[in-house]
Each structure stands twice: as structure tokens, then as C-alpha cells.
PDB file of C-alpha atoms in Angstrom:
ATOM      1  CA  MET A 107      -4.681  19.460  -1.465  1.00  0.00           C
ATOM      2  CA  LEU A 108      -7.767  17.829  -2.955  1.00  0.00           C
ATOM      3  CA  TYR A 109      -7.369  19.966  -6.061  1.00  0.00           C
ATOM      4  CA  ARG A 110      -3.787  18.750  -6.376  1.00  0.00           C
ATOM      5  CA  PHE A 111      -4.974  15.125  -6.318  1.00  0.00           C
ATOM      6  CA  ILE A 112      -7.531  15.693  -9.047  1.00  0.00           C
ATOM      7  CA  ASP A 113      -5.148  17.730 -11.153  1.00  0.00           C
ATOM      8  CA  TRP A 114      -2.464  15.027 -10.915  1.00  0.00           C
ATOM      9  CA  SER A 115      -4.932  12.265 -11.812  1.00  0.00           C
ATOM     10  CA  ARG A 116      -5.883  14.118 -14.974  1.00  0.00           C
ATOM     11  CA  ARG A 117      -2.294  14.773 -15.987  1.00  0.00           C
ATOM     12  CA  CYS A 118      -1.195  11.237 -15.075  1.00  0.00           C
ATOM     13  CA  ALA A 119      -3.529   9.791 -17.696  1.00  0.00           C
ATOM     14  CA  LEU A 120      -1.523  11.740 -20.263  1.00  0.00           C
ATOM     15  CA  ARG A 121       1.896  10.725 -18.937  1.00  0.00           C
ATOM     16  CA  LEU A 122       1.404   7.023 -18.322  1.00  0.00           C
ATOM     17  CA  PRO A 123       1.175   5.900 -21.969  1.00  0.00           C
ATOM     18  CA  ALA A 124       4.740   7.117 -22.539  1.00  0.00           C
ATOM     19  CA  ALA A 125       5.994   4.751 -19.822  1.00  0.00           C
ATOM     20  CA  LEU A 126       3.740   1.758 -20.544  1.00  0.00           C
ATOM     21  CA  PRO A 127       2.878  -0.189 -23.700  1.00  0.00           C
ATOM     22  CA  THR A 128      -0.012   1.373 -25.631  1.00  0.00           C
ATOM     23  CA  SER A 129      -2.460  -1.258 -24.419  1.00  0.00           C
ATOM     24  CA  CYS A 130      -4.493  -1.849 -21.292  1.00  0.00           C
ATOM     25  CA  ALA A 131      -2.414  -3.501 -18.577  1.00  0.00           C
ATOM     26  CA  LEU A 132      -5.323  -5.825 -17.734  1.00  0.00           C
ATOM     27  CA  CYS A 133      -7.129  -6.782 -20.938  1.00  0.00           C
ATOM     28  CA  GLY A 134      -4.427  -5.938 -23.487  1.00  0.00           C
ATOM     29  CA  ILE A 135      -6.756  -4.005 -25.770  1.00  0.00           C
ATOM     30  CA  PRO A 136      -4.775  -1.330 -27.657  1.00  0.00           C
ATOM     31  CA  GLY A 137      -5.404   2.196 -26.476  1.00  0.00           C
ATOM     32  CA  THR A 138      -3.837   5.368 -25.180  1.00  0.00           C
ATOM     33  CA  ALA A 139      -3.987   4.690 -21.431  1.00  0.00           C
ATOM     34  CA  ALA A 140      -2.364   2.228 -19.057  1.00  0.00           C
ATOM     35  CA  LEU A 141      -5.807   1.065 -17.939  1.00  0.00           C
ATOM     36  CA  CYS A 142      -8.775   1.162 -20.291  1.00  0.00           C
ATOM     37  CA  ALA A 143     -12.028   2.721 -19.100  1.00  0.00           C
ATOM     38  CA  PRO A 144     -14.014  -0.549 -19.048  1.00  0.00           C
ATOM     39  CA  CYS A 145     -11.384  -2.301 -16.902  1.00  0.00           C
ATOM     40  CA  GLY A 146     -11.151   0.697 -14.628  1.00  0.00           C
ATOM     41  CA  ARG A 147     -14.901   0.679 -14.074  1.00  0.00           C
ATOM     42  CA  GLN A 148     -15.105  -3.091 -13.659  1.00  0.00           C
ATOM     43  CA  PHE A 149     -12.223  -3.658 -11.278  1.00  0.00           C
ATOM     44  CA  PHE A 150     -11.461  -0.374  -9.526  1.00  0.00           C
ATOM     45  CA  SER A 151     -14.581   1.799  -9.410  1.00  0.00           C
ATOM     46  CA  ARG A 152     -16.536  -0.267  -6.903  1.00  0.00           C
ATOM     47  CA  ARG A 153     -16.350   0.824  -3.274  1.00  0.00           C
ATOM     48  CA  PRO A 154     -17.329  -2.108  -1.071  1.00  0.00           C
ATOM     49  CA  PRO A 155     -17.612  -1.529   2.688  1.00  0.00           C
ATOM     50  CA  ARG A 156     -14.276  -2.186   4.378  1.00  0.00           C
ATOM     51  CA  CYS A 157     -12.852  -2.199   7.863  1.00  0.00           C
ATOM     52  CA  ALA A 158     -11.618   1.310   8.572  1.00  0.00           C
ATOM     53  CA  GLN A 159      -8.451  -0.046  10.154  1.00  0.00           C
ATOM     54  CA  CYS A 160      -7.297  -2.949   7.943  1.00  0.00           C
ATOM     55  CA  ALA A 161      -9.533  -2.568   4.835  1.00  0.00           C
ATOM     56  CA  TYR A 162     -10.944  -6.084   5.232  1.00  0.00           C
ATOM     57  CA  PRO A 163     -14.172  -6.409   3.211  1.00  0.00           C
ATOM     58  CA  LEU A 164     -17.272  -6.165   5.378  1.00  0.00           C
ATOM     59  CA  ALA A 165     -20.694  -7.668   4.818  1.00  0.00           C
ATOM     60  CA  GLY A 166     -23.672  -5.425   4.234  1.00  0.00           C
ATOM     61  CA  GLY A 167     -24.113  -2.157   2.451  1.00  0.00           C
ATOM     62  CA  GLU A 168     -23.035   0.283   5.129  1.00  0.00           C
ATOM     63  CA  HIS A 169     -20.218   2.620   4.153  1.00  0.00           C
ATOM     64  CA  GLU A 170     -19.763   4.368   7.480  1.00  0.00           C
ATOM     65  CA  PRO A 171     -16.358   3.648   9.090  1.00  0.00           C
ATOM     66  CA  SER A 172     -16.439   0.490  11.196  1.00  0.00           C
ATOM     67  CA  LEU A 173     -14.047  -2.252  12.292  1.00  0.00           C
ATOM     68  CA  CYS A 174     -13.923  -5.918  11.367  1.00  0.00           C
ATOM     69  CA  GLY A 175     -14.025  -8.661  13.998  1.00  0.00           C
ATOM     70  CA  ASN A 176     -10.268  -9.243  13.811  1.00  0.00           C
ATOM     71  CA  CYS A 177      -9.452  -5.600  14.536  1.00  0.00           C
ATOM     72  CA  LEU A 178     -11.979  -5.523  17.382  1.00  0.00           C
ATOM     73  CA  ARG A 179     -10.484  -8.655  18.970  1.00  0.00           C
ATOM     74  CA  GLU A 180      -6.835  -7.730  18.389  1.00  0.00           C
ATOM     75  CA  PRO A 181      -6.329  -3.963  17.979  1.00  0.00           C
ATOM     76  CA  ARG A 182      -3.734  -3.033  15.384  1.00  0.00           C
ATOM     77  CA  ALA A 183      -0.870  -0.621  15.799  1.00  0.00           C
ATOM     78  CA  PHE A 184      -1.795   1.148  12.550  1.00  0.00           C
ATOM     79  CA  ASP A 185      -4.819   3.431  12.493  1.00  0.00           C
ATOM     80  CA  ALA A 186      -6.220   3.163   8.976  1.00  0.00           C
ATOM     81  CA  THR A 187      -5.723   1.441   5.625  1.00  0.00           C
ATOM     82  CA  ILE A 188      -6.669   2.575   2.132  1.00  0.00           C
ATOM     83  CA  VAL A 189      -6.525   0.085  -0.733  1.00  0.00           C
ATOM     84  CA  ALA A 190      -7.072   0.397  -4.480  1.00  0.00           C
ATOM     85  CA  GLY A 191      -8.645  -3.050  -4.931  1.00  0.00           C
ATOM     86  CA  ASP A 192      -8.745  -6.702  -3.941  1.00  0.00           C
ATOM     87  CA  TYR A 193      -5.914  -9.159  -4.544  1.00  0.00           C
ATOM     88  CA  SER A 194      -7.872 -11.418  -6.869  1.00  0.00           C
ATOM     89  CA  ALA A 195      -7.878 -12.099 -10.587  1.00  0.00           C
ATOM     90  CA  PRO A 196      -7.014 -10.219 -12.676  1.00  0.00           C
ATOM     91  CA  ILE A 197      -5.603  -7.582 -10.297  1.00  0.00           C
ATOM     92  CA  ASP A 198      -3.253 -10.139  -8.746  1.00  0.00           C
ATOM     93  CA  HIS A 199      -1.572 -10.548 -12.132  1.00  0.00           C
ATOM     94  CA  LEU A 200      -0.645  -6.865 -12.100  1.00  0.00           C
ATOM     95  CA  VAL A 201       1.038  -7.302  -8.717  1.00  0.00           C
ATOM     96  CA  LEU A 202       2.961 -10.354  -9.907  1.00  0.00           C
ATOM     97  CA  ALA A 203       4.019  -8.556 -13.082  1.00  0.00           C
ATOM     98  CA  LEU A 204       5.493  -5.691 -11.064  1.00  0.00           C
ATOM     99  CA  LYS A 205       6.961  -7.788  -8.280  1.00  0.00           C
ATOM    100  CA  PHE A 206       8.401 -10.720 -10.194  1.00  0.00           C
ATOM    101  CA  GLY A 207       8.148  -9.677 -13.844  1.00  0.00           C
ATOM    102  CA  ASN A 208      10.219  -6.503 -13.469  1.00  0.00           C
ATOM    103  CA  GLN A 209       7.472  -4.411 -15.065  1.00  0.00           C
ATOM    104  CA  LEU A 210       8.391  -1.288 -13.121  1.00  0.00           C
ATOM    105  CA  ALA A 211       6.345   0.882 -15.464  1.00  0.00           C
ATOM    106  CA  LEU A 212       3.264  -0.436 -13.642  1.00  0.00           C
ATOM    107  CA  ALA A 213       4.246   1.381 -10.439  1.00  0.00           C
ATOM    108  CA  PRO A 214       2.834   4.782 -11.550  1.00  0.00           C
ATOM    109  CA  LEU A 215      -0.453   3.071 -12.419  1.00  0.00           C
ATOM    110  CA  PHE A 216      -0.588   1.517  -8.927  1.00  0.00           C
ATOM    111  CA  ALA A 217       0.074   4.960  -7.453  1.00  0.00           C
ATOM    112  CA  GLN A 218      -2.674   6.565  -9.523  1.00  0.00           C
ATOM    113  CA  LEU A 219      -5.199   3.922  -8.418  1.00  0.00           C
ATOM    114  CA  ILE A 220      -4.261   4.470  -4.765  1.00  0.00           C
ATOM    115  CA  VAL A 221      -4.810   8.204  -5.279  1.00  0.00           C
ATOM    116  CA  ASP A 222      -8.260   7.420  -6.697  1.00  0.00           C
ATOM    117  CA  ALA A 223      -9.015   5.371  -3.569  1.00  0.00           C
ATOM    118  CA  ILE A 224      -7.876   8.247  -1.336  1.00  0.00           C
ATOM    119  CA  LEU A 225     -10.165  10.616  -3.203  1.00  0.00           C
ATOM    120  CA  ARG A 226     -13.126   8.386  -2.395  1.00  0.00           C
ATOM    121  CA  GLU A 227     -12.500   8.696   1.353  1.00  0.00           C
ATOM    122  CA  ARG A 228     -14.559  11.352   3.099  1.00  0.00           C
ATOM    123  CA  ALA A 229     -12.899  13.693   5.596  1.00  0.00           C
ATOM    124  CA  PHE A 230      -9.575  11.883   5.315  1.00  0.00           C
ATOM    125  CA  ALA A 231      -6.700  13.421   7.280  1.00  0.00           C
ATOM    126  CA  MET A 232      -3.621  13.360   5.088  1.00  0.00           C
ATOM    127  CA  PRO A 233      -0.308  11.994   6.450  1.00  0.00           C
ATOM    128  CA  THR A 234       2.639  14.315   6.830  1.00  0.00           C
ATOM    129  CA  ILE A 235       5.470  11.985   5.752  1.00  0.00           C
ATOM    130  CA  MET A 236       5.680   8.736   3.802  1.00  0.00           C
ATOM    131  CA  ALA A 237       7.814   5.587   3.867  1.00  0.00           C
ATOM    132  CA  ALA A 238       7.721   2.200   2.138  1.00  0.00           C
ATOM    133  CA  VAL A 239       7.947  -1.255   3.688  1.00  0.00           C
ATOM    134  CA  PRO A 240      11.648  -2.136   3.223  1.00  0.00           C
ATOM    135  CA  LEU A 241      13.076  -5.338   1.787  1.00  0.00           C
ATOM    136  CA  GLY A 242      15.953  -7.244   3.333  1.00  0.00           C
ATOM    137  CA  ALA A 243      19.358  -6.771   1.721  1.00  0.00           C
ATOM    138  CA  GLN A 244      19.405 -10.272   0.241  1.00  0.00           C
ATOM    139  CA  ARG A 245      15.957 -10.060  -1.354  1.00  0.00           C
ATOM    140  CA  LEU A 246      16.667  -6.546  -2.595  1.00  0.00           C
ATOM    141  CA  ALA A 247      19.843  -7.794  -4.269  1.00  0.00           C
ATOM    142  CA  GLU A 248      17.994 -10.707  -5.849  1.00  0.00           C
ATOM    143  CA  ARG A 249      15.072  -8.621  -7.140  1.00  0.00           C
ATOM    144  CA  GLY A 250      16.984  -5.444  -7.875  1.00  0.00           C
ATOM    145  CA  PHE A 251      14.272  -3.129  -6.577  1.00  0.00           C
ATOM    146  CA  ASN A 252      11.734  -2.709  -3.799  1.00  0.00           C
ATOM    147  CA  GLN A 253       8.252  -2.785  -5.343  1.00  0.00           C
ATOM    148  CA  ALA A 254       6.738  -0.875  -2.404  1.00  0.00           C
ATOM    149  CA  LEU A 255       9.268   1.930  -2.832  1.00  0.00           C
ATOM    150  CA  GLU A 256       8.644   2.041  -6.587  1.00  0.00           C
ATOM    151  CA  ILE A 257       4.946   2.626  -5.870  1.00  0.00           C
ATOM    152  CA  ALA A 258       5.723   5.167  -3.149  1.00  0.00           C
ATOM    153  CA  LYS A 259       7.868   7.375  -5.412  1.00  0.00           C
ATOM    154  CA  PRO A 260       5.098   8.521  -7.789  1.00  0.00           C
ATOM    155  CA  LEU A 261       2.521   8.418  -4.988  1.00  0.00           C
ATOM    156  CA  SER A 262       4.593  10.804  -2.894  1.00  0.00           C
ATOM    157  CA  LYS A 263       4.815  13.272  -5.778  1.00  0.00           C
ATOM    158  CA  ALA A 264       1.116  12.942  -6.529  1.00  0.00           C
ATOM    159  CA  ILE A 265      -0.082  13.834  -3.056  1.00  0.00           C
ATOM    160  CA  ALA A 266       2.814  16.139  -2.133  1.00  0.00           C
ATOM    161  CA  ILE A 267       3.898  14.169   0.920  1.00  0.00           C
ATOM    162  CA  PRO A 268       7.668  13.880   1.501  1.00  0.00           C
ATOM    163  CA  LEU A 269       8.986  10.354   0.945  1.00  0.00           C
ATOM    164  CA  LEU A 270      11.705   9.209   3.353  1.00  0.00           C
ATOM    165  CA  PRO A 271      13.149   6.104   1.656  1.00  0.00           C
ATOM    166  CA  ARG A 272      15.661   5.467   4.453  1.00  0.00           C
ATOM    167  CA  LEU A 273      13.305   5.945   7.369  1.00  0.00           C
ATOM    168  CA  LEU A 274      12.856   2.181   7.848  1.00  0.00           C
ATOM    169  CA  HIS A 275      15.302  -0.695   7.597  1.00  0.00           C
ATOM    170  CA  ARG A 276      14.784  -4.435   7.696  1.00  0.00           C
ATOM    171  CA  SER A 277      17.184  -5.544  10.400  1.00  0.00           C
ATOM    172  CA  ARG A 278      17.167  -9.219   9.437  1.00  0.00           C
ATOM    173  CA  GLU A 279      16.102 -11.454   6.595  1.00  0.00           C
ATOM    174  CA  THR A 280      12.687 -13.053   6.962  1.00  0.00           C
ATOM    175  CA  PHE A 281      10.789 -15.757   5.137  1.00  0.00           C
ATOM    176  CA  THR A 282       8.270 -14.569   2.561  1.00  0.00           C
ATOM    177  CA  GLN A 283       5.074 -13.996   4.520  1.00  0.00           C
ATOM    178  CA  SER A 284       2.881 -15.548   1.833  1.00  0.00           C
ATOM    179  CA  SER A 285       4.785 -18.829   2.195  1.00  0.00           C
ATOM    180  CA  LEU A 286       3.869 -19.182   5.885  1.00  0.00           C
ATOM    181  CA  PRO A 287       0.662 -20.197   7.659  1.00  0.00           C
ATOM    182  CA  PRO A 288      -1.106 -17.314   9.453  1.00  0.00           C
ATOM    183  CA  ASP A 289       0.035 -18.346  12.939  1.00  0.00           C
ATOM    184  CA  ALA A 290       3.709 -18.281  11.884  1.00  0.00           C
ATOM    185  CA  ARG A 291       3.670 -14.869  10.236  1.00  0.00           C
ATOM    186  CA  HIS A 292       3.782 -12.903  13.481  1.00  0.00           C
ATOM    187  CA  ARG A 293       6.876 -14.776  14.696  1.00  0.00           C
ATOM    188  CA  ASN A 294       8.534 -14.406  11.309  1.00  0.00           C
ATOM    189  CA  ILE A 295       8.219 -10.633  11.173  1.00  0.00           C
ATOM    190  CA  ARG A 296       8.616  -9.747  14.859  1.00  0.00           C
ATOM    191  CA  ASN A 297      11.445  -7.241  15.498  1.00  0.00           C
ATOM    192  CA  ALA A 298      12.380  -7.356  11.808  1.00  0.00           C
ATOM    193  CA  PHE A 299      12.454  -3.575  11.373  1.00  0.00           C
ATOM    194  CA  THR A 300      14.473  -0.697  12.766  1.00  0.00           C
ATOM    195  CA  LEU A 301      14.534   3.046  12.220  1.00  0.00           C
ATOM    196  CA  GLY A 302      17.286   4.643  10.215  1.00  0.00           C
ATOM    197  CA  PRO A 303      19.907   6.869  11.835  1.00  0.00           C
ATOM    198  CA  GLN A 304      18.409   9.984  13.439  1.00  0.00           C
ATOM    199  CA  ALA A 305      14.958   8.890  12.237  1.00  0.00           C
ATOM    200  CA  ALA A 306      13.416   9.051  15.713  1.00  0.00           C
ATOM    201  CA  ASP A 307      13.333  12.841  15.588  1.00  0.00           C
ATOM    202  CA  LEU A 308      11.560  12.683  12.211  1.00  0.00           C
ATOM    203  CA  VAL A 309       8.876  10.288  13.454  1.00  0.00           C
ATOM    204  CA  ARG A 310       7.810  11.946  16.703  1.00  0.00           C
ATOM    205  CA  GLY A 311       4.369  13.520  16.452  1.00  0.00           C
ATOM    206  CA  GLN A 312       3.950  12.747  12.750  1.00  0.00           C
ATOM    207  CA  HIS A 313       1.128  11.095  10.814  1.00  0.00           C
ATOM    208  CA  ILE A 314       3.056   8.564   8.721  1.00  0.00           C
ATOM    209  CA  ALA A 315       1.909   6.855   5.539  1.00  0.00           C
ATOM    210  CA  ILE A 316       3.328   3.377   4.900  1.00  0.00           C
ATOM    211  CA  VAL A 317       3.191   2.049   1.333  1.00  0.00           C
ATOM    212  CA  ASP A 318       3.056  -1.620   0.354  1.00  0.00           C
ATOM    213  CA  ASP A 319       1.836  -3.650  -2.592  1.00  0.00           C
ATOM    214  CA  VAL A 320      -0.359  -6.267  -0.869  1.00  0.00           C
ATOM    215  CA  LEU A 321      -1.955  -6.649   2.565  1.00  0.00           C
ATOM    216  CA  THR A 322      -2.961 -10.154   3.660  1.00  0.00           C
ATOM    217  CA  THR A 323      -2.899 -10.693   7.423  1.00  0.00           C
ATOM    218  CA  GLY A 324      -1.449  -7.246   8.145  1.00  0.00           C
ATOM    219  CA  GLU A 325       1.372  -8.615  10.299  1.00  0.00           C
ATOM    220  CA  THR A 326       4.114  -6.801   8.386  1.00  0.00           C
ATOM    221  CA  LEU A 327       2.357  -3.437   8.407  1.00  0.00           C
ATOM    222  CA  ASN A 328       1.403  -3.904  12.049  1.00  0.00           C
ATOM    223  CA  GLU A 329       5.029  -4.527  13.004  1.00  0.00           C
ATOM    224  CA  VAL A 330       6.113  -1.411  11.136  1.00  0.00           C
ATOM    225  CA  ALA A 331       3.385   0.669  12.774  1.00  0.00           C
ATOM    226  CA  ALA A 332       4.226  -0.652  16.233  1.00  0.00           C
ATOM    227  CA  LEU A 333       7.842   0.417  15.748  1.00  0.00           C
ATOM    228  CA  LEU A 334       6.805   3.900  14.629  1.00  0.00           C
ATOM    229  CA  LYS A 335       4.387   4.284  17.525  1.00  0.00           C
ATOM    230  CA  ARG A 336       7.124   3.320  20.011  1.00  0.00           C
ATOM    231  CA  TYR A 337       9.137   6.250  18.689  1.00  0.00           C
ATOM    232  CA  GLY A 338       6.272   8.672  19.079  1.00  0.00           C
ATOM    233  CA  ALA A 339       4.380   8.606  15.772  1.00  0.00           C
ATOM    234  CA  ALA A 340       0.947  10.137  16.289  1.00  0.00           C
ATOM    235  CA  ARG A 341      -0.810   8.127  13.587  1.00  0.00           C
ATOM    236  CA  VAL A 342       0.015   5.516  10.927  1.00  0.00           C
ATOM    237  CA  THR A 343      -2.007   5.020   7.750  1.00  0.00           C
ATOM    238  CA  ASN A 344      -1.343   2.278   5.203  1.00  0.00           C
ATOM    239  CA  PHE A 345      -1.561   2.981   1.471  1.00  0.00           C
ATOM    240  CA  VAL A 346      -1.769  -0.446  -0.197  1.00  0.00           C
ATOM    241  CA  PHE A 347      -2.511  -1.421  -3.756  1.00  0.00           C
ATOM    242  CA  ALA A 348      -4.362  -4.686  -3.129  1.00  0.00           C
ATOM    243  CA  ARG A 349      -6.071  -6.360  -0.157  1.00  0.00           C
ATOM    244  CA  THR A 350      -6.370 -10.145  -0.005  1.00  0.00           C
ATOM    245  CA  PRO A 351     -10.109 -10.926   0.179  1.00  0.00           C
ATOM    246  CA  PRO A 352     -11.757 -13.516   2.457  1.00  0.00           C
ATOM    247  CA  ARG A 353     -11.343 -17.150   1.470  1.00  0.00           C
TER     248      ARG A 353
END
């Protein structure tokens, strides 16, 4: 499996320029890759210590798995989170370009960077199936696509994990989490997800990967994981492009 990751990463560098403009997505310098080498080293090669459960940045230089204070005080339903980088400039502009600028060609780049982050994890147990955080019907109609699913499609192929796009459904429309204060986000997202028809049999005993673009408080991913655990999922790991850093 590890060989497959590395092999895909090498081949992806050759395929991406055909889907993206021939310039770096961050600095705009003309080239033959979606992300130039200097930007890749500057913004995505660092491996700061993070909480093993929610990927929150931790102080100090230790890289052994440990939990942040929030996860110790309030245990999460998900078991682990892997992120490609922090949601700060200029990485946040990539997210906005995909999410609101309809630049869907960025999704394979996001997937490749998540694969790179997975490769940096030692002794990581790979999930067995994958799903993406679903959008509500109204927001999906307005946007025309689900950015999490667009990232999950190439990611699923890259790491050879089956993607089940209809495993999860958003049962009701919710406010955008980023528009709400932290204490209101849990109420907003509570009971907002359901499993698709006959999905319970697919979930039981599985290690499930959930894909999303950004993790801030983790309320959305926690609600999804709690649902999956109620139906017998053995483990839930989040694959997220960007993690909101401390303020």
C-alpha cells in the first residue's frame, strides 16, 4: 500500500498540469506543476506537532502522538485526523478558490497533499472505506458541487480505498458553521446527518475515512463520527485539507 501511495504521488505530478493552469496555484509563477517546489517546501513540508485526534497544533517539539486539552476534556467520536496544512494565508485562498471560485481542478492537488500528509504518519492503519461530509440539498444546488466529495474522488483512487458517495446524507439544512460562534455550532449540526439506505450493513466493523476541506471546531466531523459509531463503525479517521490554527 505504501508503494502505491508513492507511485501515485510521482505520477500525479505529471497529470496535474493537464488539469490546472501551467503556473503555481499559490504564487502564480509559471511552471509545469500545480504547486511549485518552493511553495511546497514553505507551506506543506513542515510537520508541526499536532493532536493525534483533532490535529490541533501543539506546543513544543514532541512528535509522539498526544492529545490536546480540548480532546482530553471532551473526548471526540472520531479517532484520528490527518491534515495537509493550516487554514491560514495563503493556503486559505486555495480553499476559497475551490469552494467559492469553482476551481474544481484544485481538488486533485488537495488530494495529493493529503496523501503526502498520510505518508508522513508512522504506523498508520489505513481505513477500509471512505465517505465525504455531505452538503444539504439547497447548498448543493446553489454551489453545484460538494467540495469535500471532489477532494475525496481522487484521494480514494490514490490510496485504493472504496469511496461511498451516498453513505451519508444531510437530513436537514444547517447554517454555515463558520458563520456561528463556537457555542452555537454544536446545536446547529446536531442530528443533521443520516445514513443512506442499507448503509448500516456497510458501516459495521469498518474503519471509515471521512473527507472534508477544513476543520475548525470539529463539530461537523464529530457529529458524522458519532453517527457512524452508533451504527457499529470500529474506527473513524478524518482526512482534511486544512486545519484552522489557534487564534
